[in-house]
Short mmCIF file of C-alpha atoms in Angstrom, two decimals:
data_model
loop_
_atom_site.label_atom_id
_atom_site.label_comp_id
_atom_site.label_asym_id
_atom_site.label_seq_id
_atom_site.Cartn_x
_atom_site.Cartn_y
_atom_site.Cartn_z
CA MET O 1 0.10 0.18 0.01
CA ARG O 2 1.38 3.45 -0.82
CA ARG O 3 1.97 5.78 2.14
CA ARG O 4 0.04 9.08 2.06
CA SER O 5 -0.56 11.89 4.19
CA ARG O 6 -4.33 11.13 5.51
CA ALA O 7 -4.98 14.08 6.90
CA ALA O 8 -4.61 15.70 3.51
CA GLU O 9 -6.14 12.79 1.73
CA THR O 10 -9.41 12.93 3.84
CA VAL O 11 -10.00 16.67 3.11
CA ALA O 12 -9.26 15.76 -0.90
CA ALA O 13 -11.49 13.21 -0.62
CA ALA O 14 -14.33 14.71 1.27
CA LEU O 15 -14.14 17.88 -0.77
CA LEU O 16 -14.16 15.56 -4.19
CA LEU O 17 -17.20 13.34 -3.16
CA LEU O 18 -18.95 16.52 -2.07
CA LEU O 19 -18.38 18.91 -5.22
CA THR O 20 -18.72 16.28 -7.88
CA ALA O 21 -22.11 15.27 -6.28
CA ALA O 22 -23.65 18.60 -6.53
CA CYS O 23 -25.14 20.00 -9.81
CA GLY O 24 -23.58 23.78 -10.89
CA SER O 25 -23.80 26.30 -13.71
CA ARG O 26 -21.30 28.94 -15.89
CA LEU O 27 -21.52 31.95 -18.37
CA PRO O 28 -21.72 35.06 -17.02
CA GLU O 29 -19.09 37.85 -16.65
CA SER O 30 -18.56 39.73 -13.22
CA ASP O 31 -16.58 42.86 -12.02
CA PHE O 32 -13.51 41.43 -11.39
CA GLU O 33 -13.18 40.05 -14.99
CA GLY O 34 -11.06 42.60 -17.02
CA ARG O 35 -9.30 41.89 -20.67
CA SER O 36 -6.15 40.81 -20.74
CA THR O 37 -3.88 43.68 -21.88
CA ALA O 38 -1.59 40.71 -23.87
CA PRO O 39 -2.14 39.92 -27.60
CA PRO O 40 -5.01 36.95 -28.42
CA ALA O 41 -3.50 33.57 -28.17
CA THR O 42 -3.99 32.60 -31.58
CA GLY O 43 -1.14 30.95 -33.94
CA ARG O 44 -0.07 31.07 -37.67
CA ALA O 45 -1.38 28.55 -40.24
CA GLY O 46 0.61 25.31 -39.29
CA ALA O 47 2.13 26.30 -36.03
CA PRO O 48 1.37 24.49 -32.93
CA ILE O 49 -1.84 24.83 -30.88
CA ARG O 50 -0.76 25.25 -27.36
CA VAL O 51 -2.61 23.81 -24.17
CA GLY O 52 -1.74 23.78 -20.52
CA ILE O 53 -2.66 21.15 -18.08
CA ILE O 54 -2.16 21.86 -14.22
CA ALA O 55 -2.02 18.64 -11.77
CA SER O 56 -1.42 18.27 -8.41
CA ALA O 57 0.83 15.47 -9.40
CA THR O 58 3.53 15.91 -6.44
CA SER O 59 0.60 16.88 -3.45
CA PRO O 60 0.62 15.38 -0.02
CA VAL O 61 -2.16 13.27 -1.02
CA GLY O 62 0.38 11.04 -3.15
CA GLY O 63 2.35 11.25 -6.02
CA ASP O 64 -0.68 9.42 -8.84
CA ALA O 65 -3.63 10.56 -7.13
CA PHE O 66 -4.59 13.71 -8.98
CA THR O 67 -2.70 12.72 -12.41
CA GLY O 68 -5.45 10.42 -14.16
CA PRO O 69 -6.94 12.94 -15.57
CA ARG O 70 -3.89 14.57 -17.12
CA ASP O 71 -2.86 10.94 -18.41
CA GLY O 72 -6.22 10.63 -20.39
CA ALA O 73 -5.79 13.78 -21.98
CA LYS O 74 -1.83 13.58 -23.20
CA ALA O 75 -3.29 10.30 -24.64
CA TRP O 76 -5.83 12.17 -26.58
CA PHE O 77 -3.70 14.90 -28.00
CA THR O 78 -0.73 11.96 -28.54
CA ALA O 79 -3.06 10.21 -30.82
CA LEU O 80 -4.66 13.38 -32.48
CA ASN O 81 -1.56 14.53 -33.44
CA ALA O 82 -0.66 11.16 -35.00
CA ARG O 83 -3.32 11.77 -37.02
CA GLY O 84 -2.82 15.09 -38.33
CA GLY O 85 -3.67 17.40 -35.33
CA ILE O 86 -6.27 20.28 -35.69
CA ASP O 87 -6.60 21.57 -39.18
CA GLY O 88 -2.71 20.38 -39.88
CA ARG O 89 -1.61 21.85 -36.93
CA PRO O 90 -0.26 19.72 -33.91
CA VAL O 91 -1.33 20.22 -30.38
CA GLU O 92 1.45 21.51 -27.96
CA VAL O 93 0.63 20.20 -24.88
CA ARG O 94 2.68 22.43 -21.67
CA GLU O 95 2.12 20.61 -18.43
CA CYS O 96 2.65 22.13 -14.75
CA ASP O 97 2.61 20.47 -11.71
CA ASP O 98 1.44 22.68 -8.63
CA GLY O 99 2.29 20.46 -6.00
CA GLY O 100 -0.93 20.60 -4.51
CA SER O 101 -0.45 24.02 -3.12
CA GLY O 102 -2.47 27.63 -3.51
CA VAL O 103 0.71 29.20 -4.21
CA GLY O 104 1.93 26.33 -6.58
CA ASN O 105 -1.41 26.61 -8.39
CA ASN O 106 -0.83 30.47 -8.62
CA GLU O 107 2.75 29.93 -10.42
CA CYS O 108 1.32 27.26 -12.76
CA VAL O 109 -1.19 29.61 -14.07
CA HIS O 110 0.97 32.44 -14.48
CA LYS O 111 3.49 30.38 -16.31
CA LEU O 112 0.97 28.70 -18.75
CA VAL O 113 -1.42 31.55 -18.90
CA GLU O 114 0.59 34.94 -18.97
CA GLU O 115 3.93 33.30 -20.05
CA ASP O 116 3.29 30.55 -22.09
CA ARG O 117 -0.01 31.79 -23.82
CA VAL O 118 -1.76 28.74 -23.60
CA VAL O 119 -5.25 28.74 -25.76
CA ALA O 120 -6.81 27.02 -23.02
CA LEU O 121 -5.98 24.90 -19.75
CA VAL O 122 -7.80 21.10 -20.38
CA ALA O 123 -8.31 18.39 -17.42
CA THR O 124 -7.19 20.93 -14.97
CA THR O 125 -6.79 18.57 -11.62
CA ALA O 126 -5.99 20.82 -8.57
CA LEU O 127 -6.03 19.99 -4.84
CA ASP O 128 -6.31 24.18 -4.55
CA TYR O 129 -7.44 25.86 -7.60
CA ALA O 130 -6.37 29.27 -6.19
CA GLY O 131 -5.05 30.60 -9.40
CA ALA O 132 -8.96 30.47 -11.04
CA PRO O 133 -9.72 33.69 -10.30
CA ARG O 134 -6.60 34.83 -12.92
CA VAL O 135 -7.61 32.10 -15.06
CA SER O 136 -11.09 33.73 -15.41
CA HIS O 137 -9.71 36.90 -15.46
CA ALA O 138 -7.65 36.39 -18.56
CA ARG O 139 -10.83 34.83 -19.98
CA VAL O 140 -9.11 31.54 -20.63
CA PRO O 141 -11.29 28.56 -21.06
CA ASP O 142 -10.49 26.24 -18.54
CA ILE O 143 -12.38 22.95 -20.47
CA GLY O 144 -13.27 19.58 -18.68
CA GLY O 145 -11.54 19.94 -15.03
CA GLN O 146 -12.34 18.10 -12.35
CA PRO O 147 -14.58 19.65 -9.37
CA ILE O 148 -12.49 19.05 -6.36
CA GLY O 149 -13.06 22.80 -5.04
CA PRO O 150 -15.88 25.07 -5.96
CA ALA O 151 -14.01 26.95 -8.42
CA TYR O 152 -16.25 25.58 -11.82
CA ASP O 153 -19.21 26.52 -9.80
CA THR O 154 -18.07 30.08 -9.22
CA TYR O 155 -16.08 31.55 -12.05
CA PRO O 156 -17.11 32.44 -15.98
CA HIS O 157 -14.77 30.88 -18.36
CA LEU O 158 -14.27 27.59 -16.18
CA TYR O 159 -15.85 24.68 -17.80
CA GLY O 160 -16.04 21.57 -15.43
CA ILE O 161 -16.19 18.25 -16.51
CA TYR O 162 -19.95 17.56 -15.31
CA GLY O 163 -21.25 20.78 -16.13
CA SER O 164 -22.71 23.80 -14.05
CA LEU O 165 -26.20 25.31 -13.55
CA ALA O 166 -25.22 28.37 -11.06
CA PRO O 167 -25.04 31.72 -12.08
CA ARG O 168 -21.34 31.79 -11.61
CA ASP O 169 -20.88 35.50 -11.22
CA GLY O 170 -17.99 35.06 -8.97
CA THR O 171 -19.89 33.98 -5.82
CA THR O 172 -19.72 29.97 -5.28
CA GLY O 173 -22.76 28.40 -6.54
CA TRP O 174 -26.05 30.68 -4.81
CA ASP O 175 -25.59 32.96 -2.30
CA GLY O 176 -22.40 30.72 -1.45
CA LYS O 177 -24.63 27.62 -1.30
CA GLN O 178 -24.03 24.26 -3.88
CA TYR O 179 -26.83 21.97 -4.42
CA GLY O 180 -26.75 18.25 -4.53
CA GLY O 181 -29.28 15.40 -5.51
CA THR O 182 -29.70 12.24 -4.02
CA GLU O 183 -29.63 9.83 -6.81
CA VAL O 184 -27.42 7.53 -5.82
CA TYR O 185 -29.31 6.74 -2.60
CA ARG O 186 -32.51 6.33 -4.87
CA TYR O 187 -30.76 3.92 -7.32
CA PHE O 188 -29.89 1.56 -4.33
CA LYS O 189 -33.38 2.04 -2.74
CA ARG O 190 -35.56 1.35 -6.25
CA GLU O 191 -32.95 -1.15 -7.83
CA HIS O 192 -31.84 -2.71 -4.69
CA GLY O 193 -34.00 -2.96 -2.00
CA ALA O 194 -31.78 -0.93 0.23
CA ARG O 195 -33.23 0.64 3.40
CA THR O 196 -30.28 0.94 6.02
CA ALA O 197 -27.29 2.94 5.32
CA ALA O 198 -24.38 2.94 7.40
CA VAL O 199 -22.17 6.67 7.19
CA VAL O 200 -18.62 6.24 8.34
CA SER O 201 -16.64 9.14 8.75
CA TYR O 202 -13.66 10.94 11.01
CA ASN O 203 -13.95 13.22 13.64
CA GLN O 204 -12.11 15.64 11.40
CA ALA O 205 -14.04 18.88 9.90
CA ALA O 206 -13.95 18.27 6.59
CA SER O 207 -14.89 14.60 6.94
CA ALA O 208 -18.11 15.12 9.68
CA ALA O 209 -19.19 18.35 7.20
CA TYR O 210 -19.37 15.51 4.05
CA ALA O 211 -20.81 13.03 6.42
CA ARG O 212 -23.93 15.33 7.16
CA LEU O 213 -24.68 16.01 3.72
CA ILE O 214 -24.80 11.96 3.36
CA VAL O 215 -26.86 11.41 5.97
CA ASP O 216 -29.44 14.49 4.97
CA GLY O 217 -29.71 12.61 1.24
CA LEU O 218 -30.29 9.24 2.87
CA LYS O 219 -32.95 10.77 5.43
CA ALA O 220 -34.51 12.73 2.37
CA GLU O 221 -34.86 9.39 0.68
CA GLY O 222 -36.07 7.30 3.71
CA TYR O 223 -33.34 5.56 4.67
CA GLU O 224 -32.56 4.57 8.29
CA VAL O 225 -29.33 5.86 8.62
CA VAL O 226 -26.35 4.52 11.16
CA THR O 227 -23.78 6.70 11.79
CA GLU O 228 -20.13 5.63 12.47
CA GLN O 229 -17.42 8.19 13.71
CA LEU O 230 -13.90 7.41 13.73
CA ASP O 231 -11.04 8.95 15.85
CA PHE O 232 -8.71 10.41 13.21
CA ALA O 233 -5.66 9.58 15.22
CA LEU O 234 -6.32 6.48 16.44
CA PRO O 235 -9.56 4.88 14.40
CA ASN O 236 -11.05 1.78 15.70
CA PHE O 237 -11.92 0.08 12.21
CA ARG O 238 -12.99 -3.17 14.06
CA ALA O 239 -15.78 -1.42 16.44
CA ALA O 240 -17.22 0.62 13.47
CA ALA O 241 -17.34 -2.76 11.32
CA ALA O 242 -19.25 -4.85 14.42
CA ASP O 243 -21.87 -2.05 14.61
CA ILE O 244 -22.17 -2.10 10.99
CA GLU O 245 -22.92 -5.89 11.37
CA ASP O 246 -25.12 -5.84 14.10
CA ARG O 247 -27.38 -2.72 12.91
CA GLY O 248 -27.76 -4.99 9.26
CA ALA O 249 -26.84 -1.95 7.09
CA ASP O 250 -27.53 -2.99 3.51
CA LEU O 251 -25.58 0.20 2.14
CA VAL O 252 -22.02 1.66 3.51
CA LEU O 253 -21.04 4.85 2.46
CA ASP O 254 -18.24 7.16 4.02
CA ALA O 255 -16.53 10.19 4.47
CA ILE O 256 -12.64 8.82 4.48
CA ASP O 257 -9.77 8.34 2.68
CA GLY O 258 -8.64 5.76 0.62
CA HIS O 259 -6.30 3.92 2.93
CA GLY O 260 -9.00 4.18 5.66
CA ASN O 261 -11.86 2.53 3.23
CA ALA O 262 -9.20 -0.56 2.57
CA ARG O 263 -8.89 -0.89 6.37
CA LEU O 264 -12.66 -0.90 6.75
CA CYS O 265 -13.12 -3.31 4.05
CA ALA O 266 -10.71 -5.48 5.90
CA ALA O 267 -12.79 -4.91 9.14
CA MET O 268 -16.02 -5.71 7.38
CA ASP O 269 -14.74 -9.26 6.17
CA GLU O 270 -12.89 -10.04 9.53
CA VAL O 271 -16.33 -9.32 11.67
CA GLY O 272 -18.60 -11.15 9.06
CA ALA O 273 -20.17 -8.08 7.70
CA GLU O 274 -22.15 -8.07 4.08
CA VAL O 275 -23.90 -5.63 2.79
CA THR O 276 -25.38 -4.76 -0.49
CA ALA O 277 -23.42 -2.03 -1.48
CA LYS O 278 -19.89 -0.85 -0.30
CA VAL O 279 -20.50 2.37 -2.06
CA THR O 280 -17.25 4.42 -3.77
CA ASN O 281 -17.25 7.58 -6.13
CA VAL O 282 -15.28 8.07 -9.45
CA GLN O 283 -11.74 8.66 -7.97
CA ASN O 284 -11.45 5.45 -6.66
CA TRP O 285 -12.74 3.55 -9.76
CA THR O 286 -9.61 2.15 -11.01
CA SER O 287 -8.05 -1.03 -12.33
CA SER O 288 -6.07 -0.86 -8.54
CA VAL O 289 -8.57 -2.39 -6.82
CA ALA O 290 -7.30 -5.84 -6.42
CA GLU O 291 -4.42 -4.36 -5.08
CA ASP O 292 -5.74 -1.76 -2.65
CA TYR O 293 -7.99 -4.22 -0.97
CA ALA O 294 -6.16 -7.39 -1.27
CA ASP O 295 -6.95 -8.43 2.61
CA ALA O 296 -10.73 -7.86 1.80
CA PRO O 297 -12.23 -10.00 -0.75
CA ARG O 298 -15.59 -10.16 0.59
CA CYS O 299 -15.82 -6.48 0.84
CA ARG O 300 -14.18 -5.58 -2.57
CA ASN O 301 -16.31 -7.99 -4.64
CA ALA O 302 -19.11 -5.67 -2.86
CA LEU O 303 -17.43 -2.29 -4.47
CA TRP O 304 -19.82 -0.07 -6.28
CA ALA O 305 -18.72 3.03 -8.18
CA THR O 306 -21.27 5.82 -9.47
CA GLY O 307 -20.35 8.69 -11.48
CA SER O 308 -21.27 10.80 -15.13
CA SER O 309 -19.07 9.04 -17.36
CA ARG O 310 -18.96 5.70 -19.10
CA ASN O 311 -17.50 2.89 -17.68
CA TYR O 312 -13.66 2.60 -18.93
CA GLU O 313 -14.25 -1.07 -19.05
CA ASP O 314 -17.19 -1.11 -21.78
CA THR O 315 -14.66 -1.61 -24.69
CA GLY O 316 -17.65 -2.56 -26.64
CA GLN O 317 -18.52 0.76 -27.04
CA ALA O 318 -16.42 2.03 -29.74
CA ALA O 319 -15.32 5.32 -28.29
CA VAL O 320 -14.35 3.59 -24.91
CA LYS O 321 -12.13 1.10 -27.14
CA GLU O 322 -10.38 4.10 -28.52
CA PHE O 323 -9.43 4.91 -25.27
CA ARG O 324 -8.39 2.01 -23.92
CA ASP O 325 -6.06 1.22 -27.18
CA ALA O 326 -4.15 4.45 -26.70
CA THR O 327 -3.69 4.03 -22.80
CA GLU O 328 -2.49 0.37 -23.11
CA GLY O 329 0.84 1.62 -22.02
CA LEU O 330 -0.56 3.62 -18.89
CA GLY O 331 -0.45 0.50 -16.66
CA THR O 332 -3.29 1.20 -14.52
CA ASN O 333 -6.84 1.92 -16.23
CA SER O 334 -9.23 4.53 -14.31
CA GLN O 335 -12.26 6.58 -14.86
CA TRP O 336 -10.32 9.52 -14.24
CA GLN O 337 -8.02 9.09 -16.88
CA LEU O 338 -11.18 8.35 -19.30
CA GLU O 339 -12.40 11.90 -18.39
CA GLY O 340 -9.33 13.18 -18.95
CA TRP O 341 -9.34 11.98 -22.38
CA ALA O 342 -13.12 13.44 -22.96
CA ALA O 343 -11.96 16.84 -21.78
CA ALA O 344 -9.36 16.91 -24.47
CA MET O 345 -11.69 15.45 -26.85
CA TRP O 346 -14.17 18.43 -26.10
CA PHE O 347 -10.96 21.12 -26.46
CA THR O 348 -10.69 19.63 -29.71
CA ASP O 349 -14.04 19.86 -31.06
CA ALA O 350 -14.09 23.52 -29.82
CA ALA O 351 -10.95 24.65 -31.64
CA ARG O 352 -11.80 22.42 -34.66
CA SER O 353 -15.10 24.71 -34.78
CA CYS O 354 -12.68 27.54 -34.79
CA ALA O 355 -10.06 26.38 -37.48
CA GLY O 356 -11.67 27.13 -40.43
CA THR O 357 -12.68 30.76 -39.48
CA GLU O 358 -11.29 34.03 -40.15
CA GLU O 359 -10.27 34.38 -36.19
CA GLY O 360 -8.66 31.21 -36.08
CA VAL O 361 -8.21 29.04 -32.89
CA THR O 362 -8.25 31.89 -30.06
CA ARG O 363 -8.96 31.96 -26.45
CA ALA O 364 -12.79 33.77 -27.48
CA CYS O 365 -13.85 31.42 -30.14
CA VAL O 366 -13.04 28.45 -28.04
CA ASP O 367 -15.06 30.16 -25.33
CA ARG O 368 -17.68 30.55 -27.49
CA PHE O 369 -18.05 27.06 -28.55
CA MET O 370 -17.98 26.19 -24.56
CA ASN O 371 -20.79 28.55 -24.07
CA ARG O 372 -23.21 27.02 -26.70
CA ASP O 373 -26.68 25.72 -25.50
CA GLU O 374 -26.25 22.33 -26.80
CA PRO O 375 -25.02 19.51 -24.02
CA TYR O 376 -21.61 17.64 -24.79
CA THR O 377 -21.34 14.27 -24.68
CA ALA O 378 -17.74 13.42 -26.01
CA ASP O 379 -18.99 10.84 -28.36
CA GLY O 380 -21.08 8.86 -25.75
CA LEU O 381 -18.35 8.86 -23.20
CA LEU O 382 -20.29 11.75 -20.86
CA LEU O 383 -23.43 11.67 -19.70
CA PRO O 384 -25.23 15.36 -21.52
CA VAL O 385 -23.08 17.87 -19.99
CA ARG O 386 -24.94 21.49 -19.54
CA PHE O 387 -24.06 24.96 -18.45
CA GLU O 388 -26.78 27.08 -17.72
CA ARG O 389 -27.33 30.61 -15.53
CA LEU O 390 -30.47 29.62 -13.12
CA ALA O 391 -31.44 32.64 -10.75
CA GLU O 392 -32.26 30.16 -8.68
CA PRO O 393 -31.04 26.84 -7.79
CA PRO O 394 -33.70 23.82 -8.74
CA ALA O 395 -35.77 22.15 -6.25
CA THR O 396 -35.50 18.59 -8.03
CA ARG O 397 -33.60 17.86 -10.80
CA ARG O 398 -33.38 14.63 -13.63
CA THR O 399 -30.15 13.13 -12.65
CA CYS O 400 -28.89 9.78 -14.52
CA LEU O 401 -25.91 7.63 -13.18
CA SER O 402 -23.21 5.74 -14.25
CA VAL O 403 -22.87 2.64 -12.06
CA ALA O 404 -20.49 0.13 -11.85
CA ARG O 405 -19.91 -3.01 -9.62
CA TRP O 406 -16.44 -5.07 -8.94
CA GLN O 407 -15.90 -8.15 -9.64
CA ASP O 408 -12.69 -10.18 -9.07
CA ALA O 409 -13.00 -12.33 -12.39
CA HIS O 410 -14.40 -8.88 -14.51
CA GLY O 411 -13.06 -5.66 -12.91
CA TRP O 412 -15.72 -3.20 -13.05
CA VAL O 413 -19.20 -4.42 -14.60
CA SER O 414 -21.89 -1.76 -15.55
CA GLN O 415 -25.02 -1.65 -13.85
CA GLY O 416 -27.19 -1.02 -16.40
CA ASP O 417 -26.95 1.81 -18.92
CA MET O 418 -25.92 5.30 -17.74
CA GLY O 419 -28.59 6.87 -20.14
CA GLN O 420 -31.30 4.80 -18.13
CA ASN O 421 -30.42 5.22 -14.92
CA CYS O 422 -32.31 8.14 -14.34
CA PHE O 423 -34.33 9.90 -11.14
CA VAL O 424 -35.96 13.10 -10.60
CA VAL O 425 -34.46 13.77 -6.85
CA PRO O 426 -34.04 16.81 -4.73
CA GLN O 427 -31.37 18.98 -4.50
CA LEU O 428 -29.95 19.89 -1.02
CA PRO O 429 -27.86 22.53 -0.36
CA TYR O 430 -24.64 22.56 1.36
CA ARG O 431 -21.76 25.13 2.12
CA PRO O 432 -18.40 24.08 0.52
#
């Protein structure tokens, strides 16, 4: 098992889970925006089109925790360039590792946006996206980023991989609140008859806050909820597992880190706890499950993941097979890699729409493509992504889910079609 800073990972995991569950929005301009005085990012015919990728590759969370989207995006651009690029122009990728810090992130934004003059950022995956206001101020489209923090529901010109519904006028969400749906809990209730859910968290602020959001969502769906709070410094996983078994929980959800999840699963196997599903999120939807949960074979085969993109194992789908063929050499497969690939495809489609125009491939032209009314699916790899400006948060929303279950003999096995796992569910507020 890789050694990690558990404190940092807990905070990151809690924020990631919370924010990727939320609905959001984008578009309008606001007072903090001003036009850049630098010349427009464009290029001569045949000259490379420059894009930037920011990833917290060496963050305290761990060396590979935030690199999946970067690796997927780079694989797309490599394959694209082998086919001739965009209108005969290769895409030149400039990378920057921000180290997982706000200072490092601002340095990366300065380097890529102001010095390298990239046309766009693609597949941003930053633990602390402190440079987001500067990206928006420069009107640089940031395409397909992972919403680890609230930036993608706060600033215009930032286009998260899952879309957004919020006003995006410089204030997060609506009056500082974001909203998340209960579709995950509805799915397990409707499809698998789940009625009792255990929620495991640490006695640490970010973990406890996210656990409260899970509990509120479960209660809104009529679940009996069992809460298990672990001591952050000395967690007793066996006691929590024993209580989960005694209370007869159907589901186990959590607001703890990856290492803690593996230990919880091992404890559940030790006490004989059997559940319908141990539910995890898209960040943990990887091919390393067998290694990460080596000590918990029963719990491992009860792992389920939910998200908003097509299962990377579904190679019967042409778009997925293209992704898998291009990433064959990466060693580990993951859902975040697929989403990075989709983000790079999104930029490519935007740039192609500009390539034949008199203006050419500029920041402004790419940004106009991103602001179209049409939802985007990346050739079916994503559930339709929308960017709207709703003055008020929706009370309910129709939301679809990609769902997969881990099975040792097959890896992640899709459960129904993501376009059919759909529910109209309430939207609950929270403060990021």
